[in-house]
Amino acid sequence: VGCVAFLVILTIIGLMSRYRRCPSNKMLIVFGSTGKDKEGNKTPSKIIHGGGCFVWPIIQDYDYISTLPIQIKTVANDILSSQNINVSFPVNLTVSIDTSSEEHKQAAAAHLLGLEDQNLKDLLTNNLLGGLRAVVATLTIEELNRDRDKFLQEAAKAIEPSLRELGLKIIDLNMEDLSDKDHYLENLSKKAVTKAESEAKADIAEMKKTGDIREAEANKQKE
């Protein structure tokens, strides 16, 4: 009886030692023999987001993936616009694992589990720059400079499909000031200033002319 009780206690301790809790900022990925889904298909992994589960020895193993935001800071260098002018600008992308559906979580587990942080950032940077190039190629520099919010929306649409395949979603995408080696933007700004000055001078001349006419008419009426 003592031996049986001892074995039972050892078994309970062993089972308890295989219970894995999942912090709220991570996903627990259990792989190996994980059973089947509702349709009867074998699941590649069992994913726990919050809570915990038993990980059976020998037939199962486990790992964690962080669900914290991932930020990418890079510079889009010499991207060709529709006018064949190269532009450059710093850009920031923030993404995180999309935990809204089982499909997205399974995609993240399949592609991101065991991936080094730098490798993941390199992958995201390449996707980001590819999307930016595709969108900038359809725009003039004037359009890009005038409506940056619209440009960023189109850029987000361009990179969303590749991110979705990785089980990720965009939290934020923003850019800083544009520049170009040909000084096109600088000359464009100077041209706008010159035009504004010319229009202001023309307005002043017109107002002076109107004032002179009114003064002449007033003097004529006095005479």
Short mmCIF file of C-alpha atoms in Angstrom, two decimals:
data_model
loop_
_atom_site.label_atom_id
_atom_site.label_comp_id
_atom_site.label_asym_id
_atom_site.label_seq_id
_atom_site.Cartn_x
_atom_site.Cartn_y
_atom_site.Cartn_z
CA VAL A 1 0.00 0.00 0.00
CA GLY A 2 2.84 2.34 0.89
CA CYS A 3 4.52 1.73 -2.47
CA VAL A 4 1.28 2.38 -4.35
CA ALA A 5 0.69 5.62 -2.44
CA PHE A 6 4.28 6.65 -3.14
CA LEU A 7 3.87 5.96 -6.85
CA VAL A 8 0.60 7.90 -6.93
CA ILE A 9 2.28 10.87 -5.25
CA LEU A 10 5.19 10.71 -7.70
CA THR A 11 2.74 10.59 -10.59
CA ILE A 12 0.84 13.61 -9.33
CA ILE A 13 4.08 15.53 -8.78
CA GLY A 14 5.25 14.57 -12.26
CA LEU A 15 1.98 15.73 -13.84
CA MET A 16 2.01 19.00 -11.92
CA SER A 17 5.59 19.63 -13.05
CA ARG A 18 4.39 19.35 -16.66
CA TYR A 19 1.70 22.01 -16.24
CA ARG A 20 2.72 25.16 -18.11
CA ARG A 21 1.17 28.57 -17.48
CA CYS A 22 1.00 31.21 -20.18
CA PRO A 23 1.60 34.89 -19.30
CA SER A 24 -0.80 37.41 -20.83
CA ASN A 25 1.95 38.87 -23.04
CA LYS A 26 2.86 35.52 -24.62
CA MET A 27 1.40 32.55 -26.48
CA LEU A 28 2.16 29.04 -25.28
CA ILE A 29 2.77 26.74 -28.26
CA VAL A 30 2.46 23.01 -27.57
CA PHE A 31 3.63 20.79 -30.42
CA GLY A 32 3.96 17.09 -31.06
CA SER A 33 0.85 14.97 -30.58
CA THR A 34 -1.80 17.64 -29.97
CA GLY A 35 -5.00 15.93 -31.11
CA LYS A 36 -7.51 17.02 -33.77
CA ASP A 37 -9.66 20.05 -34.42
CA LYS A 38 -13.47 20.15 -34.72
CA GLU A 39 -13.31 18.98 -38.35
CA GLY A 40 -11.22 15.96 -37.40
CA ASN A 41 -7.97 17.29 -38.88
CA LYS A 42 -4.73 16.83 -36.98
CA THR A 43 -3.67 20.17 -35.51
CA PRO A 44 -0.02 21.20 -36.06
CA SER A 45 0.12 22.76 -32.62
CA LYS A 46 -1.98 23.63 -29.62
CA ILE A 47 -1.95 27.34 -28.80
CA ILE A 48 -2.75 28.79 -25.40
CA HIS A 49 -3.09 32.55 -24.93
CA GLY A 50 -3.64 33.12 -21.23
CA GLY A 51 -4.29 30.25 -18.80
CA GLY A 52 -2.26 27.08 -19.13
CA CYS A 53 -2.27 23.38 -19.99
CA PHE A 54 -0.51 20.07 -19.36
CA VAL A 55 2.41 19.24 -21.64
CA TRP A 56 2.78 15.48 -21.75
CA PRO A 57 6.32 14.10 -21.56
CA ILE A 58 7.91 12.35 -24.56
CA ILE A 59 4.98 12.95 -26.97
CA GLN A 60 4.80 16.76 -26.57
CA ASP A 61 7.08 19.75 -26.19
CA TYR A 62 6.43 23.49 -25.86
CA ASP A 63 7.75 26.99 -26.45
CA TYR A 64 6.58 30.60 -26.06
CA ILE A 65 6.07 33.46 -28.52
CA SER A 66 5.84 37.04 -27.30
CA THR A 67 2.71 38.99 -28.28
CA LEU A 68 4.32 42.34 -27.42
CA PRO A 69 4.55 44.93 -30.23
CA ILE A 70 7.55 44.69 -32.55
CA GLN A 71 8.95 47.98 -33.84
CA ILE A 72 10.94 48.36 -37.04
CA LYS A 73 12.89 51.58 -37.67
CA THR A 74 14.60 51.90 -41.03
CA VAL A 75 15.30 54.35 -43.84
CA ALA A 76 13.75 53.88 -47.26
CA ASN A 77 16.73 54.91 -49.39
CA ASP A 78 16.60 55.90 -53.06
CA ILE A 79 13.08 54.69 -53.83
CA LEU A 80 12.06 55.54 -57.38
CA SER A 81 8.96 57.70 -57.89
CA SER A 82 6.79 57.77 -61.02
CA GLN A 83 8.95 60.70 -62.25
CA ASN A 84 12.11 58.54 -62.03
CA ILE A 85 13.37 60.63 -59.12
CA ASN A 86 14.82 58.82 -56.12
CA VAL A 87 13.41 59.80 -52.73
CA SER A 88 14.47 58.79 -49.23
CA PHE A 89 12.69 58.97 -45.88
CA PRO A 90 12.87 57.36 -42.42
CA VAL A 91 9.93 55.05 -41.70
CA ASN A 92 8.66 53.30 -38.56
CA LEU A 93 6.51 50.17 -38.52
CA THR A 94 4.94 48.62 -35.42
CA VAL A 95 3.32 45.17 -35.63
CA SER A 96 2.17 42.44 -33.26
CA ILE A 97 0.81 38.91 -33.43
CA ASP A 98 -2.86 38.90 -34.42
CA THR A 99 -4.57 36.93 -31.66
CA SER A 100 -8.09 37.58 -33.00
CA SER A 101 -8.44 34.15 -34.64
CA GLU A 102 -7.03 30.64 -34.41
CA GLU A 103 -5.91 30.87 -38.05
CA HIS A 104 -3.69 33.87 -37.36
CA LYS A 105 -2.24 32.32 -34.20
CA GLN A 106 -1.44 29.07 -36.05
CA ALA A 107 0.26 31.12 -38.81
CA ALA A 108 2.38 32.92 -36.21
CA ALA A 109 3.32 29.61 -34.58
CA ALA A 110 4.29 28.10 -37.92
CA HIS A 111 6.46 30.99 -39.11
CA LEU A 112 7.78 32.74 -36.00
CA LEU A 113 8.44 29.97 -33.48
CA GLY A 114 12.18 29.73 -32.90
CA LEU A 115 12.94 32.68 -35.19
CA GLU A 116 15.69 34.94 -33.85
CA ASP A 117 14.67 38.55 -33.16
CA GLN A 118 17.10 39.96 -35.72
CA ASN A 119 15.95 37.50 -38.40
CA LEU A 120 12.34 38.52 -37.75
CA LYS A 121 13.21 42.22 -37.98
CA ASP A 122 15.12 41.62 -41.23
CA LEU A 123 12.11 39.79 -42.66
CA LEU A 124 9.72 42.59 -41.65
CA THR A 125 12.08 45.26 -42.99
CA ASN A 126 12.26 43.56 -46.39
CA ASN A 127 8.46 43.28 -46.55
CA LEU A 128 8.09 46.93 -45.55
CA LEU A 129 10.57 48.25 -48.10
CA GLY A 130 9.05 46.11 -50.84
CA GLY A 131 5.59 47.56 -50.16
CA LEU A 132 6.92 51.12 -50.04
CA ARG A 133 8.69 50.74 -53.39
CA ALA A 134 5.53 49.42 -55.03
CA VAL A 135 3.43 52.37 -53.84
CA VAL A 136 6.01 55.15 -54.37
CA ALA A 137 6.47 53.97 -57.98
CA THR A 138 2.85 54.98 -58.70
CA LEU A 139 3.14 58.51 -57.25
CA THR A 140 4.76 61.80 -58.16
CA ILE A 141 6.87 63.52 -55.52
CA GLU A 142 4.22 66.24 -55.29
CA GLU A 143 1.54 63.64 -54.50
CA LEU A 144 3.78 61.89 -51.99
CA ASN A 145 4.68 65.13 -50.24
CA ARG A 146 1.16 66.58 -50.31
CA ASP A 147 -0.84 63.67 -48.90
CA ARG A 148 1.36 61.49 -46.70
CA ASP A 149 -1.57 59.98 -44.81
CA LYS A 150 -3.00 58.59 -48.05
CA PHE A 151 0.43 57.26 -49.02
CA LEU A 152 0.81 55.48 -45.67
CA GLN A 153 -2.66 53.94 -46.02
CA GLU A 154 -1.74 52.57 -49.45
CA ALA A 155 1.60 51.32 -48.12
CA ALA A 156 -0.16 49.52 -45.27
CA LYS A 157 -2.50 47.82 -47.76
CA ALA A 158 0.53 46.72 -49.80
CA ILE A 159 2.30 44.98 -46.91
CA GLU A 160 -0.73 43.60 -45.06
CA PRO A 161 -1.03 40.36 -47.10
CA SER A 162 2.55 39.28 -46.37
CA LEU A 163 2.16 40.18 -42.70
CA ARG A 164 -1.11 38.25 -42.48
CA GLU A 165 0.67 35.13 -43.75
CA LEU A 166 3.01 35.49 -40.76
CA GLY A 167 0.09 35.90 -38.36
CA LEU A 168 0.89 39.59 -37.78
CA LYS A 169 -1.13 42.82 -37.90
CA ILE A 170 -0.12 46.46 -38.28
CA ILE A 171 -0.42 48.66 -35.19
CA ASP A 172 1.20 51.79 -36.63
CA LEU A 173 3.02 52.98 -39.73
CA ASN A 174 4.53 56.45 -40.01
CA MET A 175 7.22 58.32 -41.90
CA GLU A 176 9.42 61.39 -41.46
CA ASP A 177 10.57 64.10 -43.86
CA LEU A 178 11.23 63.32 -47.51
CA SER A 179 14.51 64.10 -49.22
CA ASP A 180 16.01 63.55 -52.65
CA LYS A 181 19.52 63.81 -54.11
CA ASP A 182 18.39 65.98 -57.02
CA HIS A 183 17.03 68.65 -54.64
CA TYR A 184 13.68 68.45 -56.41
CA LEU A 185 11.74 69.00 -53.19
CA GLU A 186 13.95 71.95 -52.23
CA ASN A 187 13.45 73.57 -55.63
CA LEU A 188 9.74 72.83 -55.44
CA SER A 189 9.59 74.65 -52.11
CA LYS A 190 11.54 77.62 -53.49
CA LYS A 191 9.21 77.74 -56.49
CA ALA A 192 6.19 77.79 -54.18
CA VAL A 193 7.74 80.62 -52.14
CA THR A 194 8.55 82.61 -55.28
CA LYS A 195 5.03 82.11 -56.62
CA ALA A 196 3.54 83.23 -53.30
CA GLU A 197 5.74 86.32 -53.26
CA SER A 198 4.79 87.18 -56.85
CA GLU A 199 1.10 86.74 -56.09
CA ALA A 200 1.45 88.90 -52.97
CA LYS A 201 3.18 91.67 -54.96
CA ALA A 202 0.49 91.46 -57.63
CA ASP A 203 -2.22 91.71 -54.96
CA ILE A 204 -0.53 94.76 -53.43
CA ALA A 205 -0.18 96.41 -56.83
CA GLU A 206 -3.84 95.72 -57.59
CA MET A 207 -4.94 97.16 -54.23
CA LYS A 208 -2.75 100.25 -54.80
CA LYS A 209 -4.21 100.68 -58.26
CA THR A 210 -7.76 100.41 -56.88
CA GLY A 211 -6.90 102.91 -54.15
CA ASP A 212 -5.47 105.38 -56.67
CA ILE A 213 -8.60 105.14 -58.81
CA ARG A 214 -10.85 105.75 -55.84
CA GLU A 215 -8.71 108.69 -54.72
CA ALA A 216 -8.85 110.18 -58.22
CA GLU A 217 -12.62 109.81 -58.35
CA ALA A 218 -12.94 111.41 -54.94
CA ASN A 219 -10.81 114.35 -56.00
CA LYS A 220 -12.83 114.70 -59.20
CA GLN A 221 -16.06 114.84 -57.23
CA LYS A 222 -14.59 117.57 -54.98
CA GLU A 223 -13.63 119.64 -57.97
#
